[in-house]
mmCIF file of C-alpha atoms and ligand atoms in Angstrom:
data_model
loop_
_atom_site.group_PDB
_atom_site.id
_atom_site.type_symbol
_atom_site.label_atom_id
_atom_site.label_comp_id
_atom_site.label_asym_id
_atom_site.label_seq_id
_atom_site.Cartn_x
_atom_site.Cartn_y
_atom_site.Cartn_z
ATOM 1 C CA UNK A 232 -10.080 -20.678 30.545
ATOM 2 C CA UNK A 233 -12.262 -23.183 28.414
ATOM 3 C CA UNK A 234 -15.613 -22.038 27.268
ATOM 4 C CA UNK A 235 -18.147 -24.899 26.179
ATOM 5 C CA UNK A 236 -19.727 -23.979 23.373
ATOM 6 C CA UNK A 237 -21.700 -26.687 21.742
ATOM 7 C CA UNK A 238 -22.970 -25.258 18.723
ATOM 8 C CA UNK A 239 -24.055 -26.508 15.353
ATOM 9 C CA UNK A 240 -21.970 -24.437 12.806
ATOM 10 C CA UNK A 241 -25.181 -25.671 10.216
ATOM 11 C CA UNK A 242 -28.164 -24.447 12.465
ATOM 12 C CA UNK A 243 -28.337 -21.202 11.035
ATOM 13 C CA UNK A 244 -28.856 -22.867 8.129
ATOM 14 C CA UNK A 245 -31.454 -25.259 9.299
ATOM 15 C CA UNK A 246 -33.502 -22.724 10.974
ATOM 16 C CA UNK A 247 -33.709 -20.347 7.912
ATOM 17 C CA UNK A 248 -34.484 -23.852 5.888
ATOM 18 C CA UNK A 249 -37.223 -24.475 8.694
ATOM 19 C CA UNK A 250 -38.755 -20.955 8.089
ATOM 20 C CA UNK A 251 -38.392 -21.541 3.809
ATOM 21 C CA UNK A 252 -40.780 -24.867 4.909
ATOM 22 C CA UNK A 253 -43.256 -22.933 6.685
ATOM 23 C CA UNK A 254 -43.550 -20.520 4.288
ATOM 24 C CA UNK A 255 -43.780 -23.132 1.251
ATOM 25 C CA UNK A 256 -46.665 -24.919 3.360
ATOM 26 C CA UNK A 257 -48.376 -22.060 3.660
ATOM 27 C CA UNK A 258 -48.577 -21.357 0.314
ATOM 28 C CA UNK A 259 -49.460 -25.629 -0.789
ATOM 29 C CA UNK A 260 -46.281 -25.045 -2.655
ATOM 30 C CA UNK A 261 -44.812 -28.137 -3.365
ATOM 31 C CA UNK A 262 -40.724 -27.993 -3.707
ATOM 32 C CA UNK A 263 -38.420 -30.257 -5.349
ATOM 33 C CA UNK A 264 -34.794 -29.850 -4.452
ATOM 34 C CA UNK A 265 -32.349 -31.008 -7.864
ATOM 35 C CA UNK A 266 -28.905 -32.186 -7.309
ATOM 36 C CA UNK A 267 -26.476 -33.870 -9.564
ATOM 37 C CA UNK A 268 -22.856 -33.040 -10.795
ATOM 38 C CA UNK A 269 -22.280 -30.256 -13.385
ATOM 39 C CA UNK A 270 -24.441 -30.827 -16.544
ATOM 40 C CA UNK A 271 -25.691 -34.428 -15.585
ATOM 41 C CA UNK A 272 -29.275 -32.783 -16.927
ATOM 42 C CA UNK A 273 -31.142 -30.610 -14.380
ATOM 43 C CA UNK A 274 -32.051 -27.736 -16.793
ATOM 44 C CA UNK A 275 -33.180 -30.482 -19.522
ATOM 45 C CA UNK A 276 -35.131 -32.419 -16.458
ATOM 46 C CA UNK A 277 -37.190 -28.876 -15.932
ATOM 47 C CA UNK A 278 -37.987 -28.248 -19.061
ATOM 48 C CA UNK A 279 -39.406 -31.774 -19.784
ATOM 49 C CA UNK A 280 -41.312 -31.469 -16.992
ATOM 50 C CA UNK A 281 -42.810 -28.091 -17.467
ATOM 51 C CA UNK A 282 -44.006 -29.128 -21.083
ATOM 52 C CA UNK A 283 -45.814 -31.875 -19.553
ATOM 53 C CA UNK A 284 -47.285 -30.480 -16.245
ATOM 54 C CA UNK A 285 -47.722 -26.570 -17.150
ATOM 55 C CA UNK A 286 -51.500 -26.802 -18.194
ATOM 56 C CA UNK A 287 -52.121 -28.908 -15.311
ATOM 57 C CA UNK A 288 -50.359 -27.450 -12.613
ATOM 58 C CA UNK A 289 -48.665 -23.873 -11.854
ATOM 59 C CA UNK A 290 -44.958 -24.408 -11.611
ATOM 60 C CA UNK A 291 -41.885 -21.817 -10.283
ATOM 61 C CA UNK A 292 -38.332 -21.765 -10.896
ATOM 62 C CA UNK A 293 -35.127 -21.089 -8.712
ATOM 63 C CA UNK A 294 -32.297 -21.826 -10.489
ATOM 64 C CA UNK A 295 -29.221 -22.132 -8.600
ATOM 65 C CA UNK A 296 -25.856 -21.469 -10.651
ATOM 66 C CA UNK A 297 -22.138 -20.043 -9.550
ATOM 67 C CA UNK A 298 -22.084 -17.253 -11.968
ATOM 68 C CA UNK A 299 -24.013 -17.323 -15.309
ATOM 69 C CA UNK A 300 -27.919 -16.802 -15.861
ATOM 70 C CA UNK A 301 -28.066 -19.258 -19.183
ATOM 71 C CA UNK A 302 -30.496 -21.819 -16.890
ATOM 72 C CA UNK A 303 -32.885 -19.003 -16.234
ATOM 73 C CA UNK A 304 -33.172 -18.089 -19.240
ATOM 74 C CA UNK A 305 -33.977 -20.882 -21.050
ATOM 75 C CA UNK A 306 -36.485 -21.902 -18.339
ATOM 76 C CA UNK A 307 -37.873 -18.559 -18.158
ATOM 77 C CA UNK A 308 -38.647 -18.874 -22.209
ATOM 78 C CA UNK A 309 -41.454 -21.434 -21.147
ATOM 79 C CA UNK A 310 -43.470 -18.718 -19.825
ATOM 80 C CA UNK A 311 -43.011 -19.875 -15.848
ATOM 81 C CA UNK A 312 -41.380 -17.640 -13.140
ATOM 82 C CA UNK A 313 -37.671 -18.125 -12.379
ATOM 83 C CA UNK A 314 -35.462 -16.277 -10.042
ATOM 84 C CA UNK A 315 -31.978 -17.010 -10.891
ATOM 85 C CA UNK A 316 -29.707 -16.988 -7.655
ATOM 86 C CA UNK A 317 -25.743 -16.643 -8.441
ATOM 87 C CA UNK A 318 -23.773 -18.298 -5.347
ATOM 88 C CA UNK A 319 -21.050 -16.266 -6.722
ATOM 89 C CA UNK A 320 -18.346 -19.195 -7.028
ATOM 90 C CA UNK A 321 -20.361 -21.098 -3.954
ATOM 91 C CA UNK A 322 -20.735 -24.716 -4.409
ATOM 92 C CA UNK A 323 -24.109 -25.219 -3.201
ATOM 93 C CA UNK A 324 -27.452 -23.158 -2.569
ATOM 94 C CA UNK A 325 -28.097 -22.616 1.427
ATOM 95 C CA UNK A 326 -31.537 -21.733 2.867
ATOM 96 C CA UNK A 327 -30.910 -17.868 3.253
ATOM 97 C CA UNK A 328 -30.245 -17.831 -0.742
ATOM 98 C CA UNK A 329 -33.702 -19.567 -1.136
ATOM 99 C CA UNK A 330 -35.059 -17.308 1.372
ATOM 100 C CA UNK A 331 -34.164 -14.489 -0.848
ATOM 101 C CA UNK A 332 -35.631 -16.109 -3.949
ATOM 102 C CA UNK A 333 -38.856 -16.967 -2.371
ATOM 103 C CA UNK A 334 -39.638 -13.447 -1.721
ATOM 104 C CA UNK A 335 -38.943 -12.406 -4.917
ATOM 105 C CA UNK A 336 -41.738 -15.090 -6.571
ATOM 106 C CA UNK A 337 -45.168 -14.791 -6.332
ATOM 107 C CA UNK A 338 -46.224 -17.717 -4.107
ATOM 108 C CA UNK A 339 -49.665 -17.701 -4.085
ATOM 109 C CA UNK A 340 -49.500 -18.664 -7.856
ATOM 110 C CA UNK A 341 -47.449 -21.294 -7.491
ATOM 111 C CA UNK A 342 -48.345 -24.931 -6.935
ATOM 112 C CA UNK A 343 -44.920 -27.355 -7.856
ATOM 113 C CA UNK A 344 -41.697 -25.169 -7.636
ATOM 114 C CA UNK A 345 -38.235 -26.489 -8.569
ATOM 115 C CA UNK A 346 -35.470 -25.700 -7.038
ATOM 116 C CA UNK A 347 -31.576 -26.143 -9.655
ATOM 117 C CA UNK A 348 -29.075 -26.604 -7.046
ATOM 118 C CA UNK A 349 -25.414 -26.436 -8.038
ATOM 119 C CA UNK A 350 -24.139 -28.678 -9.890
ATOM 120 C CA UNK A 351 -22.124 -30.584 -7.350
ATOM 121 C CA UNK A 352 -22.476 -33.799 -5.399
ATOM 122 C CA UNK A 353 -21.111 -33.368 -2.049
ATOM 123 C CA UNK A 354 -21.740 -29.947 -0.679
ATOM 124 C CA UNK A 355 -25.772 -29.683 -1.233
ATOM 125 C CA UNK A 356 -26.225 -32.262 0.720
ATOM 126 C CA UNK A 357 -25.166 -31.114 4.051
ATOM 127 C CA UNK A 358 -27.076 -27.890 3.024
ATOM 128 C CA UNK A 359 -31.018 -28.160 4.246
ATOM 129 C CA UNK A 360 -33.370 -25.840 1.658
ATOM 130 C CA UNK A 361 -36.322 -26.565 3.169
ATOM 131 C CA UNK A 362 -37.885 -28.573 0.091
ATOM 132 C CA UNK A 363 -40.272 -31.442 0.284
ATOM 133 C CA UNK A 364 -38.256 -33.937 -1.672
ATOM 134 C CA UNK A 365 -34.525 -34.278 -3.466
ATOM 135 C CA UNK A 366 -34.027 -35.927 -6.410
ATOM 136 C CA UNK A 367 -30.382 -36.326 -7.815
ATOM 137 C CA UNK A 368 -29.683 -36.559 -11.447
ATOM 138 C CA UNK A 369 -27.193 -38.981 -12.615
ATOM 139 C CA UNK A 370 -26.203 -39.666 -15.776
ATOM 140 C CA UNK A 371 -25.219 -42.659 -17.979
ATOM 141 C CA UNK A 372 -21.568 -40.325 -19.350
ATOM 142 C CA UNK A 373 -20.885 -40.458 -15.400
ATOM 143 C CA UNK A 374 -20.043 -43.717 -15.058
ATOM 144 C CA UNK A 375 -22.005 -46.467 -12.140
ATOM 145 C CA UNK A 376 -19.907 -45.468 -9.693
ATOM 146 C CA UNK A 377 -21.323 -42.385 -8.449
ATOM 147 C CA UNK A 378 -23.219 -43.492 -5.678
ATOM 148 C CA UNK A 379 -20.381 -45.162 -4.162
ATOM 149 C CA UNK A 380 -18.283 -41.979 -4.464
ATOM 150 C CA UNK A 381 -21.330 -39.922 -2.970
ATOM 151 C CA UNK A 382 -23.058 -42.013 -0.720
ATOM 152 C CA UNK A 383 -24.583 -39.426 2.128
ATOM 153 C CA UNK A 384 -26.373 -37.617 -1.151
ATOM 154 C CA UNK A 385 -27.794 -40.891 -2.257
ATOM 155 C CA UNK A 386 -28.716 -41.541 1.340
ATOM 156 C CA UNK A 387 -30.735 -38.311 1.709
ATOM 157 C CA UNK A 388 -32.392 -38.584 -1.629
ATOM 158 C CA UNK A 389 -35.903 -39.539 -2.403
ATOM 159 C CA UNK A 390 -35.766 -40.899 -5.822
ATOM 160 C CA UNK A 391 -32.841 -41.295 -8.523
ATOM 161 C CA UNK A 392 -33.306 -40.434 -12.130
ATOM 162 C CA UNK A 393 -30.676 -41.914 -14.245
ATOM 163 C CA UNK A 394 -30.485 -39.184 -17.404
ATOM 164 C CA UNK A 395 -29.491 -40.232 -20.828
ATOM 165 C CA UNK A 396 -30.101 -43.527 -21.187
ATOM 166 C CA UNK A 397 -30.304 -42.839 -25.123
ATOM 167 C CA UNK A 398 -25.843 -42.912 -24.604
ATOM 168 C CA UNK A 399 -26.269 -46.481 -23.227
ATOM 169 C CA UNK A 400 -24.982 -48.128 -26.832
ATOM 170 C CA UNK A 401 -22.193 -45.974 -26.773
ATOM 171 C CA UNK A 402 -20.925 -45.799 -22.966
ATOM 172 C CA UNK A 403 -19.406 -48.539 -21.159
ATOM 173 C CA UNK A 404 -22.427 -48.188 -18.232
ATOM 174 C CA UNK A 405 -22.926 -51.137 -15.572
ATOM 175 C CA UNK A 406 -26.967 -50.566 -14.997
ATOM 176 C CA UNK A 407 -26.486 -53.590 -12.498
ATOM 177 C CA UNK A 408 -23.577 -52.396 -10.689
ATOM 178 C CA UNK A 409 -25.076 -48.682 -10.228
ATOM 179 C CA UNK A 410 -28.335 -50.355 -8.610
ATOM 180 C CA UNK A 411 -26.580 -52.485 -6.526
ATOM 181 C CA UNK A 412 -24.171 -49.601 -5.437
ATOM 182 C CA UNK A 413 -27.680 -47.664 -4.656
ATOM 183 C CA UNK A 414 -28.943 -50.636 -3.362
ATOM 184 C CA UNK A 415 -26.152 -50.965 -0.718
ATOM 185 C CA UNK A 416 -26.720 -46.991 0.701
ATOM 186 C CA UNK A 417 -30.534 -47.092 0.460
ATOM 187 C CA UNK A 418 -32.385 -49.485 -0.110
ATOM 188 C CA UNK A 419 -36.084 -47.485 -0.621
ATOM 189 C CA UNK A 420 -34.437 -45.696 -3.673
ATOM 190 C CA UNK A 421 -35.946 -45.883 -6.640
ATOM 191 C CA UNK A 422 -34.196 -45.537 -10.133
ATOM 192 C CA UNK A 423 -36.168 -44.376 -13.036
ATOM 193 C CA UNK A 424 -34.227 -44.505 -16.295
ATOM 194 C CA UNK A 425 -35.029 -41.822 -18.563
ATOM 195 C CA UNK A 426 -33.221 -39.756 -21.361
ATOM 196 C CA UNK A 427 -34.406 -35.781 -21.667
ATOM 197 C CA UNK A 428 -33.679 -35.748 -25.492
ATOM 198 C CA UNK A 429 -36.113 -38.750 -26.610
ATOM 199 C CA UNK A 430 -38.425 -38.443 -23.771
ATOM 200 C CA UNK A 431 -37.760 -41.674 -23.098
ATOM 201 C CA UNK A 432 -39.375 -42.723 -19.117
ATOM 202 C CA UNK A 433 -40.513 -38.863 -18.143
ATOM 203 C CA UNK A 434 -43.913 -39.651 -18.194
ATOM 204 C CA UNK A 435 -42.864 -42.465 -15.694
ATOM 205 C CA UNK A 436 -41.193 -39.508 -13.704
ATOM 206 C CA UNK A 437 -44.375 -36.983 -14.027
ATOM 207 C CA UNK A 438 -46.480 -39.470 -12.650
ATOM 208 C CA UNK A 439 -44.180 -40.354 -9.515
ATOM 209 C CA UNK A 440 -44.188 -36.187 -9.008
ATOM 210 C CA UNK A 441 -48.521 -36.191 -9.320
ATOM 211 C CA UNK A 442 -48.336 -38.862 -7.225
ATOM 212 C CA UNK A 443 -46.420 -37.199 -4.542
ATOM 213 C CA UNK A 444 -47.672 -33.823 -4.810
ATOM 214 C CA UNK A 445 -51.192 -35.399 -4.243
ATOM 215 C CA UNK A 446 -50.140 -37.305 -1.458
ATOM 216 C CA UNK A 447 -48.859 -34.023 0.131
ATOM 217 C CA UNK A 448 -51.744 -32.458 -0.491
ATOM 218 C CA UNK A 449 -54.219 -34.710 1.053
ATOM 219 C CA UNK A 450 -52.108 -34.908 4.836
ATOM 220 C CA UNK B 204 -16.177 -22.153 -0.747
ATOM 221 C CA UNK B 205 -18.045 -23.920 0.659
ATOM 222 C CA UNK B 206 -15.655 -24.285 3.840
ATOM 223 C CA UNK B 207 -15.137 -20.257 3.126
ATOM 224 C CA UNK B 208 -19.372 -20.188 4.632
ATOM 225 C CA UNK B 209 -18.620 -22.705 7.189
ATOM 226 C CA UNK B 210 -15.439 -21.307 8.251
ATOM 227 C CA UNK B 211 -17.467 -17.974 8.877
ATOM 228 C CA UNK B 212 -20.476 -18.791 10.338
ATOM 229 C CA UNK B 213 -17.798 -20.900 12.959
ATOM 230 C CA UNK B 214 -15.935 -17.726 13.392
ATOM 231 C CA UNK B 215 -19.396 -16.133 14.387
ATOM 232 C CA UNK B 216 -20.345 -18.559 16.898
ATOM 233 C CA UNK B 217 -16.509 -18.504 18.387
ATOM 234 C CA UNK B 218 -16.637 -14.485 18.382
ATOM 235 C CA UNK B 219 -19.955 -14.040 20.230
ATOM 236 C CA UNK B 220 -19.088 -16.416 22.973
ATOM 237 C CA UNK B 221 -15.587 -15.097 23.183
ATOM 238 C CA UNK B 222 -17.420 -11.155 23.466
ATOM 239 C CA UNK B 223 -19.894 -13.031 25.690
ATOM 240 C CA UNK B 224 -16.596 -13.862 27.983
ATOM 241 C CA UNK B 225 -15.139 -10.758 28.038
ATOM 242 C CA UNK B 226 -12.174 -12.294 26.489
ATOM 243 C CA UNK B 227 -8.834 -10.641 25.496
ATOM 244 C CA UNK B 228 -7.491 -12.935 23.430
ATOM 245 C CA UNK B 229 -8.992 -16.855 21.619
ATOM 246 C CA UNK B 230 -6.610 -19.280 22.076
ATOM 247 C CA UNK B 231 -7.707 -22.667 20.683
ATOM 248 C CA UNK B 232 -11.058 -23.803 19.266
ATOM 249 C CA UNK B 233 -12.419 -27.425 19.358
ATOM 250 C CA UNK B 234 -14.257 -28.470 16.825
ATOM 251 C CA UNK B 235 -16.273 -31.945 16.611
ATOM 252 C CA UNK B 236 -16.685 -32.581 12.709
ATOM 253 C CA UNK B 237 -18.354 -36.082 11.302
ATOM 254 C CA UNK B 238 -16.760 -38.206 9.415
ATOM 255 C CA UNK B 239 -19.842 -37.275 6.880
ATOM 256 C CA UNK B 240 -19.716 -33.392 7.135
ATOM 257 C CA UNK B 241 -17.846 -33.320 3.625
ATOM 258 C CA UNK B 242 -15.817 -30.547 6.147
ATOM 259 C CA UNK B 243 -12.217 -30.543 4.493
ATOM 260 C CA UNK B 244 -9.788 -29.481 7.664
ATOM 261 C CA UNK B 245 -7.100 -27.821 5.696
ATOM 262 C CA UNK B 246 -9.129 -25.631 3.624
ATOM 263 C CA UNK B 247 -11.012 -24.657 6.779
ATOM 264 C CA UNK B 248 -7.583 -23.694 8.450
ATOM 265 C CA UNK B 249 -7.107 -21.641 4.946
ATOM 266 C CA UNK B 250 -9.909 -19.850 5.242
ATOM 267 C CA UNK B 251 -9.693 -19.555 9.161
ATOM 268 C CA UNK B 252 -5.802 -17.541 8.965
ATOM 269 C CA UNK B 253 -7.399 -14.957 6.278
ATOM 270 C CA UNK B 254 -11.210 -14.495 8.344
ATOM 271 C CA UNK B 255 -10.071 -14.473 11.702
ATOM 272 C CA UNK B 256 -7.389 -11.340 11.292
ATOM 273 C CA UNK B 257 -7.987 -8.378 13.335
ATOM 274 C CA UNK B 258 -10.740 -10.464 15.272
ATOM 275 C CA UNK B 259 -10.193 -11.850 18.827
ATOM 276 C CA UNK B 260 -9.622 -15.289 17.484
ATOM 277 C CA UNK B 261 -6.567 -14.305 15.566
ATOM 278 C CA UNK B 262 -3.897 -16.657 15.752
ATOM 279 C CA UNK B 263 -5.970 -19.725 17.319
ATOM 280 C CA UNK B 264 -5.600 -22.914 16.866
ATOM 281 C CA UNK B 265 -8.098 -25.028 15.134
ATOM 282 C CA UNK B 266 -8.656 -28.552 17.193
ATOM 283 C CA UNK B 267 -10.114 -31.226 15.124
ATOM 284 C CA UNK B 268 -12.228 -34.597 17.064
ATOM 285 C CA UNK B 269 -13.494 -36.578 14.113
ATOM 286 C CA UNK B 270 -16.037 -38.721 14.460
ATOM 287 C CA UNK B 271 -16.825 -42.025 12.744
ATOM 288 C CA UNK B 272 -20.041 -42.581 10.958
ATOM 289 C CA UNK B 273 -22.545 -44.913 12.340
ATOM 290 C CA UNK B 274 -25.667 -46.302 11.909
ATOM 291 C CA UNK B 275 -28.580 -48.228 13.528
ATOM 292 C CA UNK B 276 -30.567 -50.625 11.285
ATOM 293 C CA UNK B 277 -34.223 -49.912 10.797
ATOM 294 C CA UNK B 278 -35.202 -53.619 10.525
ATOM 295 C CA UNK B 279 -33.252 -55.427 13.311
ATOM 296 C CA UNK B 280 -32.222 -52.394 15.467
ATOM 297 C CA UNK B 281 -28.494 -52.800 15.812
ATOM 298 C CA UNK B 282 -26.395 -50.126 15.430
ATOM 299 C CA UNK B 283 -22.780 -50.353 13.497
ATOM 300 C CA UNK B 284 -19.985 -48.414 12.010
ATOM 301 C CA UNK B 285 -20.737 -47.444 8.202
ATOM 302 C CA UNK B 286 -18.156 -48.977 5.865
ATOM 303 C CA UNK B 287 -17.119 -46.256 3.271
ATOM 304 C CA UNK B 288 -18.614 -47.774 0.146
ATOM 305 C CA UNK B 289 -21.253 -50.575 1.407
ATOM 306 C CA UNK B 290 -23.815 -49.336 4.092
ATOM 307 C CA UNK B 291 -25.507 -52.848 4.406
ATOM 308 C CA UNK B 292 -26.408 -53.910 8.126
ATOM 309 C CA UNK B 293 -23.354 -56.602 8.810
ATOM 310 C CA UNK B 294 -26.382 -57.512 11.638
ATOM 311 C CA UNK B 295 -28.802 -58.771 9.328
ATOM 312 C CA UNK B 296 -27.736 -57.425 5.653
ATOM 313 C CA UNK B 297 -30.392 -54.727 5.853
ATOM 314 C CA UNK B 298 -30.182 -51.741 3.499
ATOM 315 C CA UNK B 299 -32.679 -49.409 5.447
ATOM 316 C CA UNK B 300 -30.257 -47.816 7.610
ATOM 317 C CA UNK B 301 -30.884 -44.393 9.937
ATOM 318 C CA UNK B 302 -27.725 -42.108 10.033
ATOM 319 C CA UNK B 303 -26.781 -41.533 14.043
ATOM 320 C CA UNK B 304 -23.547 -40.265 13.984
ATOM 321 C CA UNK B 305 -21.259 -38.647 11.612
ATOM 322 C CA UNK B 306 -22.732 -35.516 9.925
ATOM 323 C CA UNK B 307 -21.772 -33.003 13.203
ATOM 324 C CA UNK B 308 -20.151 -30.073 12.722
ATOM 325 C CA UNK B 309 -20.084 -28.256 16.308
ATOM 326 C CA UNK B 310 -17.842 -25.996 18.295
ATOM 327 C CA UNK B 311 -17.029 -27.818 21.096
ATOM 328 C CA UNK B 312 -15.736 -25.399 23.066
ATOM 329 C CA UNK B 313 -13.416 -22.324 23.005
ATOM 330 C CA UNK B 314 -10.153 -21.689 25.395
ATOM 331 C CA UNK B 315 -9.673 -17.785 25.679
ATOM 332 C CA UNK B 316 -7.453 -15.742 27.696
HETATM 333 N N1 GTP C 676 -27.708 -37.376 -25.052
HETATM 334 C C1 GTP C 676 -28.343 -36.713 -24.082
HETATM 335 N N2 GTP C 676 -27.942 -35.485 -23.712
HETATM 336 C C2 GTP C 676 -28.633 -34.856 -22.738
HETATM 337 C C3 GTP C 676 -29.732 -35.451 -22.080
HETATM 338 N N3 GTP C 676 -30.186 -34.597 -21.143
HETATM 339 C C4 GTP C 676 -29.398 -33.504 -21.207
HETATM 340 N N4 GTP C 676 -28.459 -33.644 -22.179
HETATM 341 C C5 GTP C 676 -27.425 -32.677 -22.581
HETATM 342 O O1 GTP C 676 -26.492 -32.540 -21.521
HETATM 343 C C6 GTP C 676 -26.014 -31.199 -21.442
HETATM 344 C C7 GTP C 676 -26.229 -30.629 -20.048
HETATM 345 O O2 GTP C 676 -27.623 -30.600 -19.741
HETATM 346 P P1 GTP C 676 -28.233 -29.590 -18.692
HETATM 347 O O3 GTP C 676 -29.688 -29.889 -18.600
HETATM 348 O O4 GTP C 676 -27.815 -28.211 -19.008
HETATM 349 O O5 GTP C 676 -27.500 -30.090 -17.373
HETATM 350 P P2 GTP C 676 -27.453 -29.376 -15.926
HETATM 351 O O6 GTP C 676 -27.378 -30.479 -14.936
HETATM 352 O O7 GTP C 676 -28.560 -28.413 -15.810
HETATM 353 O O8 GTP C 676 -26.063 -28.617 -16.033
HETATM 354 P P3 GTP C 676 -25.471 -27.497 -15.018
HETATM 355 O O9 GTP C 676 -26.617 -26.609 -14.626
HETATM 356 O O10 GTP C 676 -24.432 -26.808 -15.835
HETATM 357 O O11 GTP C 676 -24.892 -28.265 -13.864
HETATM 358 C C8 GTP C 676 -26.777 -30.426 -22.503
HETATM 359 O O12 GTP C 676 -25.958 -30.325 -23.635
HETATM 360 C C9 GTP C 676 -27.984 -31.289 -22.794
HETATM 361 O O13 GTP C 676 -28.467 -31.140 -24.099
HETATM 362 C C10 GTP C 676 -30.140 -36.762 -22.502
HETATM 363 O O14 GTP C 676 -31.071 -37.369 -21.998
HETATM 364 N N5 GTP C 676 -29.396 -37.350 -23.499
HETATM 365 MG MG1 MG C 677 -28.510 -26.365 -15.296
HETATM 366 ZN ZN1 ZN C 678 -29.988 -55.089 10.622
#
């Protein structure tokens, strides 16, 4: 006998992620969801931004890593709340695991919350959080031909920060190629060059977050 | 691992309706996975032989449909298959492209005894 079943394998996921929304709303909580490939510069992208936005604005933490708690650390030494979540060898954060973090934050004093996914360019982005907006990471050691390899991440994304563009003299790196190959998936993406160790184009970055967190806030 | 999570919430799904059934025994499961899903079939069939023991759907067969990617085009409307590394509209050589097929992952249906 054959049994139609026509179920979504991911909507368990998706309905916890809807719930992690609500909740986030609720609480004006704005959420960025980060995704690049191991060490592209997530951890280095957070702390920029916290130096530069943590008088101004009240930021949170969830730092998404398969086994170690080095990220939180170092984040937590900035004086912000971070709840570490270990997928314990998982390749990507899923909406329950946020679920479980954002009870364990205080929400009502948060304003801008970040959310470290795994390092990892395929898996997250089949995996809905429930965030506002993704950004991806990629980085000049990479090579310009990630967002052909990746395309369905670049596809979902809302902005592209291409991380340490201070290596450009010393790394074979195609800056035409990679926008054309972003180009080609998505044509609404915008790059912004920066490097986390001169501080080269994060105030360019900062103001694109303001910018969006106001616009947020005002609909 | 990440097919280790999808292989088990598919298990759940296939379990419930099979209990639902009053089944003895799950013979075959189709499942309808896009071309996009980033679902890898043989790690799924791993994962499937060492979850499923002891259950009702022990010993099944996993079915596969894939299905291609496509697209419409946000500017002139036509819809088209995406190529794997270019996803310009061959229409009108658009880049602002909506996703309509491709990222599914479903059980399709179940065949029980
Ligand atoms: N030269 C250079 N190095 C950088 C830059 N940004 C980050 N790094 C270095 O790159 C390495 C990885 O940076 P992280 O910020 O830890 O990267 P991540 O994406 O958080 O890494 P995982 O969490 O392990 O995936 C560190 O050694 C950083 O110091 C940059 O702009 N330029
Ligand atoms: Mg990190
Ligand atoms: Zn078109």
């Amino acid at each position: 006998m054959e049994i139609k079943v026509l179920k979504n394998i991911l909507s368990v996921n998706e309905q916890i992620a809807q719930k992690n929304r609500g909740l986030l709303d609720k609480n004006n909580i704005f959420t960025i969801n980060i995704m690049s490939s191991p060490g592209a510069g997530k951890t280095s992208l957070i702390l920029q931004t916290i130096k530069r936005l943590k008088d101004k604005t009240r930021i949170g933490v969830i730092e998404g890593d398969v086994s170690s708690s080095v990220d939180a650390e170092t984040v937590g030494k900035e004086g912000v709340p971070v709840i570490q979540i270990n997928t314990g060898g998982g390749c990507h954060l899923d909406a329950n695991m946020v679920n479980n973090a954002l009870s364990n934050l205080p929400l009502p004093d948060i304003d801008l919350l970040f959310i470290e996914n795994v390092g990892n360019l395929i898996c997250p982005a089949s995996f809905a959080l429930g965030d506002h907006k993704r950004v991806i990471v990629s980085s000049i050691p990479e090579g310009h031909d990630k967002p052909l390899k990746y395309p369905l991440m670049f596809h979902e994304a809302n902005i592209v920060l291409l991380n340490k563009i201070d290596l450009l003299p010393y790394v074979a790196f195609d800056m035409k190629a990679f926008s054309q190959a972003i180009r080609n998936i998505n044509e609404k993406l915008e790059i912004i060059p920066i490097s986390c160790t001169t501080g080269q184009g994060i105030e360019t970055w900062v103001s694109w977050l303001v910018a969006q967190m106001r616009k947020k806030n005002s609909t | 691992m990440h097919e280790l999570a999808i292989t088990q919430s598919m298990l759940d799904i296939v379990l419930e309706q099979a209990e639902k059934a009053r089944a003895k025994k799950v013979s075959n499961i189709n499942l309808t996975v896009g071309e996009l899903s980033g679902f890898v079939e043989e790690c799924v069939q791993f994962y499937f032989g060492f979850l499923a023991k002891e259950t009702l759907a022990e010993g099944a067969t996993l079915s596969f449909t894939s299905v291609p990617a496509r697209a419409r085009c946000q500017d002139c409307h036509k819809t088209f298959k995406l190529k794997e590394f270019d996803w310009t509209c061959p229409h009108c050589g658009g880049n602002n492209i909506e996703i309509t097929a491709g990222k599914e992952l479903f059980v399709e249906s179940i065949e029980v005894e």
